[in-house]
Short mmCIF file of C-alpha atoms in Angstrom, two decimals:
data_model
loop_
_atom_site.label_atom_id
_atom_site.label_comp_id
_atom_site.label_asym_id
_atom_site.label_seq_id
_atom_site.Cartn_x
_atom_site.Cartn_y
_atom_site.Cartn_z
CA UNK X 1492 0.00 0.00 0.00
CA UNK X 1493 0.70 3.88 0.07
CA UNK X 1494 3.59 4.90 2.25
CA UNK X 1495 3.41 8.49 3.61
CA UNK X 1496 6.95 9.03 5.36
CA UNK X 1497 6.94 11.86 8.43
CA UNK X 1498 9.95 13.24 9.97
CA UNK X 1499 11.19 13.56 12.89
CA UNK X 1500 9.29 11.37 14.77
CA UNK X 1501 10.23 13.64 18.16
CA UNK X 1502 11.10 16.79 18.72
CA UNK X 1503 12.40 18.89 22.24
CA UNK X 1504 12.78 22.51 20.88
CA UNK X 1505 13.41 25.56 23.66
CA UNK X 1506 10.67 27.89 23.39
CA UNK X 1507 10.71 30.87 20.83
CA UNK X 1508 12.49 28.22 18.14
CA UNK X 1509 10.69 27.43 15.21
CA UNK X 1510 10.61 23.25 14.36
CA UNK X 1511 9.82 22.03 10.85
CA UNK X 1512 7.86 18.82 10.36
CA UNK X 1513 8.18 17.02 6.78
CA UNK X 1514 5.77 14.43 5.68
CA UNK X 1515 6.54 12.87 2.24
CA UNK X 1516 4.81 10.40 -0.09
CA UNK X 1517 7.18 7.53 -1.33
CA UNK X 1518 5.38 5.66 -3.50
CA UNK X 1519 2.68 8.11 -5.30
CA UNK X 1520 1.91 11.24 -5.85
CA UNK X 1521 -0.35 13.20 -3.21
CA UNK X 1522 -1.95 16.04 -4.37
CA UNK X 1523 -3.33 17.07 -1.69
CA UNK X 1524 -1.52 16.76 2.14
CA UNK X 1525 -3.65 17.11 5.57
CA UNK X 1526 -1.89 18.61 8.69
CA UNK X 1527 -3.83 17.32 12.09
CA UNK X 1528 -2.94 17.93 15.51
CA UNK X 1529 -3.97 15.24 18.15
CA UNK X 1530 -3.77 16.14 21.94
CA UNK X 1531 -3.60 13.28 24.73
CA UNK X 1532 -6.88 10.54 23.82
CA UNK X 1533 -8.74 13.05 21.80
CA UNK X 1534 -9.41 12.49 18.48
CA UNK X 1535 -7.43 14.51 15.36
CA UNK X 1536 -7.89 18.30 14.40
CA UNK X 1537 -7.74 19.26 11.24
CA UNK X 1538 -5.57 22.12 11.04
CA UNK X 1539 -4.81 22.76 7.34
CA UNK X 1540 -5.46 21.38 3.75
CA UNK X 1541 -2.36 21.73 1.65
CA UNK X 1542 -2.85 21.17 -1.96
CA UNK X 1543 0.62 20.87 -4.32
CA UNK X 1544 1.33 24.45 -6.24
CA UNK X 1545 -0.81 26.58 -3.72
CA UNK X 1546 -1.73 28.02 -0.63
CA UNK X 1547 -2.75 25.61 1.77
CA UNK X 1548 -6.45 26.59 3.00
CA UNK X 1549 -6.35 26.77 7.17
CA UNK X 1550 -9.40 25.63 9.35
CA UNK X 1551 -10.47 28.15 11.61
CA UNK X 1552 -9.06 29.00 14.58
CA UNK X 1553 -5.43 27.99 12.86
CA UNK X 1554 -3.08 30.93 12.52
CA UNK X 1555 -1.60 30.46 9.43
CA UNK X 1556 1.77 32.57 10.28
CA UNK X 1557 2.65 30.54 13.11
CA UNK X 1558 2.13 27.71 11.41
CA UNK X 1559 3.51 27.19 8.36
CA UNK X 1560 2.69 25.31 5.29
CA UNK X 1561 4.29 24.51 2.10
CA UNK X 1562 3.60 21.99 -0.71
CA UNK X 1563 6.05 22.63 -3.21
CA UNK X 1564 6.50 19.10 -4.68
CA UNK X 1565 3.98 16.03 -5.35
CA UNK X 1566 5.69 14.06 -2.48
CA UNK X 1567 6.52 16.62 -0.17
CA UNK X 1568 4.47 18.96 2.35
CA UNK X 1569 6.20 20.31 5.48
CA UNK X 1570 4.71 22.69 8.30
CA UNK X 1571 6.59 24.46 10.48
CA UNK X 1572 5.93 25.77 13.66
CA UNK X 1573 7.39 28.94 14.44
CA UNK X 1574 8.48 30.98 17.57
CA UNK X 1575 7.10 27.50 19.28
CA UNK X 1576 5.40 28.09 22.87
CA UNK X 1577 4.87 25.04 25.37
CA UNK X 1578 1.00 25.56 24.42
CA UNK X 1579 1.88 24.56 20.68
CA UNK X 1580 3.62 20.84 22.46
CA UNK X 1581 1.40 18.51 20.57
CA UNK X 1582 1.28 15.30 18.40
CA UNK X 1583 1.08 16.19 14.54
CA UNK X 1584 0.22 14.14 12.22
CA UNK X 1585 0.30 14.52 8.17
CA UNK X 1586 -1.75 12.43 6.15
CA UNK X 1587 -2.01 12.31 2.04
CA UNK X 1588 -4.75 11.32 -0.32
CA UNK X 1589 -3.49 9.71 -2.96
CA UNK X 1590 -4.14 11.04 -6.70
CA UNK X 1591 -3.29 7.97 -9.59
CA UNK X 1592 -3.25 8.44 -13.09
CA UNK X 1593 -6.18 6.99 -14.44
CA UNK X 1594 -7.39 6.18 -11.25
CA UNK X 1595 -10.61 7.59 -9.74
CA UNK X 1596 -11.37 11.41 -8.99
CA UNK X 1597 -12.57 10.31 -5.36
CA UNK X 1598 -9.49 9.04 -3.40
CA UNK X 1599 -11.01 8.78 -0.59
CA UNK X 1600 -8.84 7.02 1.45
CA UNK X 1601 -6.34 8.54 3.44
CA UNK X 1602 -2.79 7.30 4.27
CA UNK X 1603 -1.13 8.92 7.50
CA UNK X 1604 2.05 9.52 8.30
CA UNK X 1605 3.50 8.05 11.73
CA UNK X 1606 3.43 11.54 13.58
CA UNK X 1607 5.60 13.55 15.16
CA UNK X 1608 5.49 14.71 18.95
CA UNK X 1609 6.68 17.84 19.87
CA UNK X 1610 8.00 19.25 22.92
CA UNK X 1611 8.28 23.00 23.83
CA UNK X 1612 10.24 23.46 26.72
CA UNK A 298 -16.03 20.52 14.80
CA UNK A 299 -15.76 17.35 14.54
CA UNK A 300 -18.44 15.69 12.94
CA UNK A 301 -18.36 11.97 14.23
CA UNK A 302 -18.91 10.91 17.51
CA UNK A 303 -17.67 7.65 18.82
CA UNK A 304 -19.22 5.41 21.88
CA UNK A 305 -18.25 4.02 23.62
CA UNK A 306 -15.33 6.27 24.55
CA UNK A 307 -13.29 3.46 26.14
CA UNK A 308 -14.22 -0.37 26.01
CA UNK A 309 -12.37 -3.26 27.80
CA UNK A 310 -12.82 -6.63 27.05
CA UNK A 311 -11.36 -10.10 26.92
CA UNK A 312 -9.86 -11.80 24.22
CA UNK A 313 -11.97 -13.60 22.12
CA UNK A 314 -15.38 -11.68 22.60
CA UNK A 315 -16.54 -9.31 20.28
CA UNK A 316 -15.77 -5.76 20.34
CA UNK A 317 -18.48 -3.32 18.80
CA UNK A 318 -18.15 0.49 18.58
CA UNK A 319 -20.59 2.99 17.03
CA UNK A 320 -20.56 6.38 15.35
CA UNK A 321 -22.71 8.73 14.59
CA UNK A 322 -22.06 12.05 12.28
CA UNK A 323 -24.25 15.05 11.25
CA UNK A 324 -24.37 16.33 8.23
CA UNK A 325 -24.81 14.54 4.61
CA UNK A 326 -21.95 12.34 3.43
CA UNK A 327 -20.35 11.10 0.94
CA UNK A 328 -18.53 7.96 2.60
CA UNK A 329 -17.76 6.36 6.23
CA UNK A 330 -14.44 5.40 6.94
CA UNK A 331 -12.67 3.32 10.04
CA UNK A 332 -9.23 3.74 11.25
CA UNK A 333 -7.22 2.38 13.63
CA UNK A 334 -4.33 4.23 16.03
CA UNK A 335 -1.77 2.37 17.90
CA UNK A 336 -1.06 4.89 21.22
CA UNK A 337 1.79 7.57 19.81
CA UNK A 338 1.62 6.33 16.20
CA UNK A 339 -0.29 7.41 13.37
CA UNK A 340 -3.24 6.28 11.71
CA UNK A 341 -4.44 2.69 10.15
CA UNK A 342 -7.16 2.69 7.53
CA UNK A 343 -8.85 -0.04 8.37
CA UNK A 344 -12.69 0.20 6.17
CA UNK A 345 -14.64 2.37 3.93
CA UNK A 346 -18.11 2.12 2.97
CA UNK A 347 -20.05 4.39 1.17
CA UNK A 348 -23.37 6.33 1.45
CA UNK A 349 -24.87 3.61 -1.24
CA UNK A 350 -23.75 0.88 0.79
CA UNK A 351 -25.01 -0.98 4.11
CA UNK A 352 -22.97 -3.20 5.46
CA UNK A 353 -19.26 -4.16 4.63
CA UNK A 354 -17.24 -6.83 5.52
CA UNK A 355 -13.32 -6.86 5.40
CA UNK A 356 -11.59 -10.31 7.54
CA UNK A 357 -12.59 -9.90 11.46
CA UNK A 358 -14.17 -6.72 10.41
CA UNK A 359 -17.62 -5.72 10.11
CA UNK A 360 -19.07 -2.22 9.25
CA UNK A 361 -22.94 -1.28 9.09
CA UNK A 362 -23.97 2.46 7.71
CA UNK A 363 -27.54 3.58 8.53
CA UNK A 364 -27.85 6.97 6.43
CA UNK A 365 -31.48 7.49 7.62
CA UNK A 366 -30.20 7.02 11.61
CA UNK A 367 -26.63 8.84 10.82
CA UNK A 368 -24.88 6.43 12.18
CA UNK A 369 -22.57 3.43 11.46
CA UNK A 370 -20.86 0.56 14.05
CA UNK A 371 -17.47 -1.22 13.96
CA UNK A 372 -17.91 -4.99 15.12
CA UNK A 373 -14.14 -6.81 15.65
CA UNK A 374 -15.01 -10.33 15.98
CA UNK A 375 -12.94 -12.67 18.04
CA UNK A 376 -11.03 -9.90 19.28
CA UNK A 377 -7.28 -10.54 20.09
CA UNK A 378 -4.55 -8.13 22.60
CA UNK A 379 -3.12 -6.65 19.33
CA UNK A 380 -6.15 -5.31 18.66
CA UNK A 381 -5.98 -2.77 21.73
CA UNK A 382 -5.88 0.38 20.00
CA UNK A 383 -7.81 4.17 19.06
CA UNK A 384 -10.92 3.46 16.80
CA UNK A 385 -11.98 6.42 14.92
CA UNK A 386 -14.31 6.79 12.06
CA UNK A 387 -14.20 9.48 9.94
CA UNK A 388 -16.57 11.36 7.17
CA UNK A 389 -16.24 12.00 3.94
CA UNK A 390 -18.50 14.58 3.31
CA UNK A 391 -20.96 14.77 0.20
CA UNK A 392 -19.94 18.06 -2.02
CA UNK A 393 -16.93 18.02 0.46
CA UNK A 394 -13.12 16.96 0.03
CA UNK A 395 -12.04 17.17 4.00
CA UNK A 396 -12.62 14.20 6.06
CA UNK A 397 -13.54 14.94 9.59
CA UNK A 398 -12.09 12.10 12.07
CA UNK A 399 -14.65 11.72 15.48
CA UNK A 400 -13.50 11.52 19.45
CA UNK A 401 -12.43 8.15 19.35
CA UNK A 402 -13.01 4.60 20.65
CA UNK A 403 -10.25 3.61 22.90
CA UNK A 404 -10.24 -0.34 22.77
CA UNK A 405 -8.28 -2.80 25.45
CA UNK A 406 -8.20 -6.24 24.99
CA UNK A 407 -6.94 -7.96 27.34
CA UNK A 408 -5.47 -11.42 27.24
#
């Protein structure tokens, strides 16, 4: 199946640093990337939509200058977190919806990346 | 806002029994999907049926969809300890291209 490759998997930053979080596709090409954030047993918040070639569209609530989103590539997507606070410590998660050629227009299915927790100290 | 909601929120049973968890959404969708989360990892598609569809099965897994009720359930038959993990489903939603994951079943089978 679809691998979806995030790095790092852990991150201890010192507050007021910014930390940049890459999630790449290795085996397709994802046209569009999805940025979550997950706190301690709660379920995954969509932060961000990041489509290849443009602006990534932010949920609400989301301040799209702290963090940071950038599709430049197919395979690649990376948000970064800048000027980090101990309030932005979190569990993000990147996931990718496949596109194949000749495939069908609805890929639904998502594949995630492994996550990455982050520590602001 | 999260559009699914999972319940149980937790559910702890023995190895062997069945495990069923339920979802419900809110608005219109397009397809209902199941995933799986091992604690500090990411996410496991596990199932995907669609608004046309009622039931779905895929090995120990079983998946019902009830438009008209908005809701769908997630039965793990003979249910073994690797199995302890997050259940979330998540909406696809009709018009829509986000999918919205719910709160979250947290599963613990013990041995």
């Amino acid at each position: 199946g679809a691998v979806v490759s995030q790095h790092p998997s852990r991150v201890i930053c010192k507050s007021g640093t910014s930390v940049k979080i890459e999630c790449r596709s290795l085996d397709f090409q994802a046209t569009t990337m999805f940025w979550y954030r997950q706190f301690p047993k709660q379920s995954l918040m969509l932060m961000a939509t990041s489509n290849e070639g443009s602006k990534a569209t932010y949920e609400q609530g989301v301040e799209k200058d702290k963090f940071l989103i950038n599709h430049a590539s197919l395979t690649l997507s990376t948000l970064t977190v800048t000027s980090a606070h101990p309030e932005d410590s979190s569990f993000y998660i990147c996931s990718a919806r496949a596109s194949f050629p000749g495939g069908s227009s609805t890929n639904e299915k998502l594949f995630f990346g492994s996550g990455t927790q982050l520590s602001v100290l | 806002s999260q559009q699914g909601e999972e319940d149980p929120q937790a559910l702890s049973i023995q190895e062997g029994e069945n495990a069923t968890m339920n979802c419900s959404y809110k608005t219109s969708i397009n397809n209902l999907q199941w995933y799986r989360q091992n604690s500090g990892r990411g996410l496991v598609h596990l199932i995907l049926i669609r608004s046309n569809e009622r039931e779905k099965h895929s090995g120990r897994l079983r998946v019902t969809l009830d438009t008209s009720k908005k809701s769908s359930s997630l039965l793990i038959t003979a249910s073994r300890a690797a199995d302890t993990a997050s259940y979330f489903c998540a909406t696809g939603r009709t018009g829509g291209f986000k999918t919205i994951f719910g709160a979250g079943t947290r599963l613990f089978v013990k041995a």
